[in-house]
Short mmCIF file of C-alpha atoms in Angstrom, two decimals:
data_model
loop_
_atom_site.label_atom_id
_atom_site.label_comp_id
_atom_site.label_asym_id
_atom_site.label_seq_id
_atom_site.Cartn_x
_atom_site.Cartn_y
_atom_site.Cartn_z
CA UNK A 217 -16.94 6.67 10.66
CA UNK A 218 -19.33 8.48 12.40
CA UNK A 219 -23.62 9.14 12.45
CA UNK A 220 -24.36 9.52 8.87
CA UNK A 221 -26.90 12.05 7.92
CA UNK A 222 -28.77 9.41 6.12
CA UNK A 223 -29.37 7.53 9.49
CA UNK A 224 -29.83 11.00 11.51
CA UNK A 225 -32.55 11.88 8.79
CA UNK A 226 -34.07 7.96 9.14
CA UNK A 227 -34.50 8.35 12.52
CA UNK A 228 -36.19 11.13 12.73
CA UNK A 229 -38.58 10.42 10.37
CA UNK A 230 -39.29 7.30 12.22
CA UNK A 231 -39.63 9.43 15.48
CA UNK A 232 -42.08 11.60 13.53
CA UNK A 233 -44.18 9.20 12.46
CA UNK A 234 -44.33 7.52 16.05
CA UNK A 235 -44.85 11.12 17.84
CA UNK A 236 -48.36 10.95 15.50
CA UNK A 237 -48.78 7.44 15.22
CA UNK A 238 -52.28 7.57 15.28
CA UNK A 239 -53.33 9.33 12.67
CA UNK A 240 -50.24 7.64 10.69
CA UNK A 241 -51.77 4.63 11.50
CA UNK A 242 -55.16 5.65 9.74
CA UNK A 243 -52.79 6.60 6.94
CA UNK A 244 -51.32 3.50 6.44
CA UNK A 245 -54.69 1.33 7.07
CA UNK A 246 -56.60 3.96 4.05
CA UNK A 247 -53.40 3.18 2.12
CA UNK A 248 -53.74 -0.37 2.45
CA UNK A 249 -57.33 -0.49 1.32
CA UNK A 250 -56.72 1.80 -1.71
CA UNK A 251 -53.57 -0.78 -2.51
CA UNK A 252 -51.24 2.17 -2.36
CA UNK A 253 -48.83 0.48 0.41
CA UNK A 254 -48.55 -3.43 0.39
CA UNK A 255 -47.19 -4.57 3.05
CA UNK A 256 -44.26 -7.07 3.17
CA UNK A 257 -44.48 -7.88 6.86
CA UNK A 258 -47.80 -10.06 7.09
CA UNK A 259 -47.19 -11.35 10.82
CA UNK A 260 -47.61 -7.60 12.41
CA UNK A 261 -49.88 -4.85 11.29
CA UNK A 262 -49.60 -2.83 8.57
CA UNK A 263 -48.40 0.43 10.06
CA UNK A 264 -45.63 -1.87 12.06
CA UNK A 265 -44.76 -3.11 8.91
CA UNK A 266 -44.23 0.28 7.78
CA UNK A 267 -41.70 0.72 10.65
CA UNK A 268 -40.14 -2.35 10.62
CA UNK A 269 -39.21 -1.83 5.98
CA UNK A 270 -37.56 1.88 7.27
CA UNK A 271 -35.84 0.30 9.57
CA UNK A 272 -34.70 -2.89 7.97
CA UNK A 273 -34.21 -0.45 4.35
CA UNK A 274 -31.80 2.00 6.81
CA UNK A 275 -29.67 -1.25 7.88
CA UNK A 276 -29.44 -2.37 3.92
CA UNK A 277 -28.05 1.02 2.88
CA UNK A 278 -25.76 1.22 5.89
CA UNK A 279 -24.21 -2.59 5.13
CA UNK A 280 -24.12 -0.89 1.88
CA UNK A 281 -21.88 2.17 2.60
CA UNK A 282 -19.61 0.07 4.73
CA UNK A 283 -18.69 -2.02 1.69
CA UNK A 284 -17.53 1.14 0.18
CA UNK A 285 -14.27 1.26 2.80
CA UNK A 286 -11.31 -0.56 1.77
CA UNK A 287 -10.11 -0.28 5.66
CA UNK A 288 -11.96 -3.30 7.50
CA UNK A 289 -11.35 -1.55 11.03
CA UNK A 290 -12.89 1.71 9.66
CA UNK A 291 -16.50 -0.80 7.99
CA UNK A 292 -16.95 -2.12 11.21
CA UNK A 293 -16.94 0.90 13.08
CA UNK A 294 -18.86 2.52 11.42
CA UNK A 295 -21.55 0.18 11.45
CA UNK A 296 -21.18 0.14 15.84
CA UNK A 297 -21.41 3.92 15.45
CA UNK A 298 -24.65 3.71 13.53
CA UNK A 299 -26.16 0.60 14.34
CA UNK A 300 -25.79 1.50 18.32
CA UNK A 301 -27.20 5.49 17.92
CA UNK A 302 -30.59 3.34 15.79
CA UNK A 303 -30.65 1.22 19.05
CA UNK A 304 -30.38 4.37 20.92
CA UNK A 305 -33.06 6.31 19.76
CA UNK A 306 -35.62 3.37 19.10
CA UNK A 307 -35.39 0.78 21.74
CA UNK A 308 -37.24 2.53 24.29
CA UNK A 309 -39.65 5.00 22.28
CA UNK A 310 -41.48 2.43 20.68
CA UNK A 311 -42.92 -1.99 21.12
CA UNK A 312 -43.35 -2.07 17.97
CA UNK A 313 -40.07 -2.67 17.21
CA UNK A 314 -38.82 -4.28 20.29
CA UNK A 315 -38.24 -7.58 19.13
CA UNK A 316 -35.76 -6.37 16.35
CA UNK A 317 -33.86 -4.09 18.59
CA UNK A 318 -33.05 -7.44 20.50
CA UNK A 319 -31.46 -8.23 17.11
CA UNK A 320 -29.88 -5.22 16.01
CA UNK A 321 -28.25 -5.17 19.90
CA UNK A 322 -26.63 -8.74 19.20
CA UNK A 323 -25.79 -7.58 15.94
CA UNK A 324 -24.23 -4.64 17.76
CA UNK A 325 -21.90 -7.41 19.86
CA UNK A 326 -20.96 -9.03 16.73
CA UNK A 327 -20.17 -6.20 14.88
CA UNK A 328 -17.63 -5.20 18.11
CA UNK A 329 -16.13 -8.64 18.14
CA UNK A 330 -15.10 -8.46 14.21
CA UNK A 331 -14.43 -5.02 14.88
CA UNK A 332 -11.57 -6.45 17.52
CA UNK A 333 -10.06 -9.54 15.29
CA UNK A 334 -9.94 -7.05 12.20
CA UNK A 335 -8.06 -4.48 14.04
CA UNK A 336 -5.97 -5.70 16.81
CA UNK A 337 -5.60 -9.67 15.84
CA UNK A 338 -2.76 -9.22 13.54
CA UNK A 339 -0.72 -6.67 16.48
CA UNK A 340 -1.22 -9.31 18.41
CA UNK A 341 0.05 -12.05 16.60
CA UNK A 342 3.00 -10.46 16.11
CA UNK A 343 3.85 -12.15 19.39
CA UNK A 344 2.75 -16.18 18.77
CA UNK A 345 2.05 -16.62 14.58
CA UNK A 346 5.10 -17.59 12.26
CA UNK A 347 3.90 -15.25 9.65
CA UNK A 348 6.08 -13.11 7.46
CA UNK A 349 4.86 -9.98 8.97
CA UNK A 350 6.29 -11.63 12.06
CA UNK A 351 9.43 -13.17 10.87
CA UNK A 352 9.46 -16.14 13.77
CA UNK A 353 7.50 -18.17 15.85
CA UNK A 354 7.90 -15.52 18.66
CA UNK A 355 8.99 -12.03 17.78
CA UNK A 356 10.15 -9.57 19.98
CA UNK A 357 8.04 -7.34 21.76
CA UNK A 358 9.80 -4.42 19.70
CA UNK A 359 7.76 -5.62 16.41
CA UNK A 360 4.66 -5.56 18.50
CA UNK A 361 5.11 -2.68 19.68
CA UNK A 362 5.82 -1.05 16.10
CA UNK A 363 2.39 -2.80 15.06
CA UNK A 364 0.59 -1.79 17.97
CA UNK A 365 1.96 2.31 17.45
CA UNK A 366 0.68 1.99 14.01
CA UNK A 367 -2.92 0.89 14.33
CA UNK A 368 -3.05 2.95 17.45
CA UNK A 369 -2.01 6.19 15.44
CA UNK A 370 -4.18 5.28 12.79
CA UNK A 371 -6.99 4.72 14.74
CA UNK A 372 -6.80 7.36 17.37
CA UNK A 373 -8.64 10.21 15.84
CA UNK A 374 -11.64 8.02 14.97
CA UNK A 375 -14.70 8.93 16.20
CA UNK A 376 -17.16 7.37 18.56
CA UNK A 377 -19.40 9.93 19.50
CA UNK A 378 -21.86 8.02 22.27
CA UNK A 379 -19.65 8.23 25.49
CA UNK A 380 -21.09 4.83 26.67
CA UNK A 381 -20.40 3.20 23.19
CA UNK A 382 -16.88 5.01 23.69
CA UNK A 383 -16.05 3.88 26.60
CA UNK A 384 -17.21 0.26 25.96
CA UNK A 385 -14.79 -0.38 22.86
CA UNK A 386 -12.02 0.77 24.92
CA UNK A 387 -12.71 -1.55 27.48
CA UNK A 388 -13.12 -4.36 24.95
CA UNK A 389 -9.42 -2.95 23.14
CA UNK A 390 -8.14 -3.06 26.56
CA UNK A 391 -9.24 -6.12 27.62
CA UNK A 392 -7.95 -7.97 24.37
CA UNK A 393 -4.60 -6.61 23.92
CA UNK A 394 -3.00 -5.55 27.15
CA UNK A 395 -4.27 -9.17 29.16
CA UNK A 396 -2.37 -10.82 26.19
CA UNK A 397 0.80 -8.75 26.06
CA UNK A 398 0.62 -9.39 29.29
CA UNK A 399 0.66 -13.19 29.55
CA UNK A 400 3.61 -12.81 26.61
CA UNK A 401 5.70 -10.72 28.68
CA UNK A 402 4.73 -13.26 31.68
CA UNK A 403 5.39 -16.46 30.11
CA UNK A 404 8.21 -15.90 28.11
CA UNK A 405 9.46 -13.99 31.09
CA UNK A 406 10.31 -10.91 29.24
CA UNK A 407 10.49 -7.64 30.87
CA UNK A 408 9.21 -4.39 28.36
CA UNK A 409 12.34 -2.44 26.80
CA UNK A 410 9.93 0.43 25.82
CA UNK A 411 6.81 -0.29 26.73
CA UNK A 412 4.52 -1.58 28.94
CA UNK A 413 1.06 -2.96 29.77
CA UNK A 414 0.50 -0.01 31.92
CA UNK A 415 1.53 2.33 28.79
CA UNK A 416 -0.82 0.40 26.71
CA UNK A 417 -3.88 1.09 28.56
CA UNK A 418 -2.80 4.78 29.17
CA UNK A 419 -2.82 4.80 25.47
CA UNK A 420 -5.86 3.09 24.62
CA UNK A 421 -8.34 5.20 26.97
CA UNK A 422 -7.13 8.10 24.28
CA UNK A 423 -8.94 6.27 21.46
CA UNK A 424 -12.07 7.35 19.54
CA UNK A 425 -11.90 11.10 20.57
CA UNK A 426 -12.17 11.79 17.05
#
């Protein structure tokens, strides 16, 4: 799930066009005029417009693409991995599109959160839900443990190639799973067989090394 060539290629096309955004802009305006570009933006100019449809078309086809994974965990990441290097390279190169990289960073946060509840919500509820995967009220920390080992061996060769990005999903893993093995262990007054909430973060600062 990482930078597809189509966004790689995207961006820097749009960084092209803003490196020689003036005479793009006399482009655009000539192409306007000669109704060989309508725009579908009215509220900005046209050569924003311009921007704004390769940007907005590059988000379609990526939502697109996701849909094609049957694995949830691996759709979501994939959009992070993408959606973060467009907020990467645009936010601070251009105002034009300033407004919608506020949006694409919240949609960033979003895409993290389901990201978490896709991945790591059903390891964890191996410890509170009477499901069938869980076979009780509270199971033992063994089947969590078994759950956790597989979506952690699944998962650990993924690749997040930003270091930031990297090292802010881990946090967000770490934060969500080992604070509530934790308070298991701690209210149920359970001490870890195998392992414990020290192991888990060991573990978990190995993910996304692809």
């Amino acid at each position: 799930p990482g930078i597809l060539k189509l966004t790689w290629a995207t961006i820097s096309y749009i960084n092209l066009l803003s490196t020689h955004c003036a005479t793009v802009h006399q482009i655009v305006e000539q192409a306007v005029q000669l109704h060989g570009y309508v725009p579908k933006i009215d509220s900005v100019s046209p050569w924003a417009s311009l921007m704004m449809e390769t940007v907005l078309s590059l988000e379609e086809k990526l939502a697109e693409k996701s849909r094609s994974f049957q694995d949830q965990s691996l759709r979501f990441l994939l959009l992070i991995n993408n959606s973060h290097f467009i907020w990467q390279q645009l936010h601070p190169t251009t105002s034009i599109l300033e407004s919608h990289m506020s949006d694409l960073s919240r949609k960033i946060d979003n895409y993290i959160q389901t990201y978490l509840q896709v991945s790591w919500a059903p390891v964890l509820s191996c410890l509170y839900n009477s499901t069938p995967l869980c076979l009780g009220r509270y199971s033992s920390p063994a089947k969590f443990e078994s759950e956790f080992q597989k979506t952690y061996a699944a998962q650990k060769l993924w690749k997040v190639p930003d270091p930031k990005l990297r090292r802010r999903l881990r946090v967000a893993v770490t934060e969500k799973v080992v604070s509530s093995f934790t308070k298991y262990l701690e209210y149920n007054n359970i001490c870890p067989s195998r392992i414990t909430p020290h192991d888990l973060m060991d573990m978990l600062q190995e993910l996304f090394e692809g």
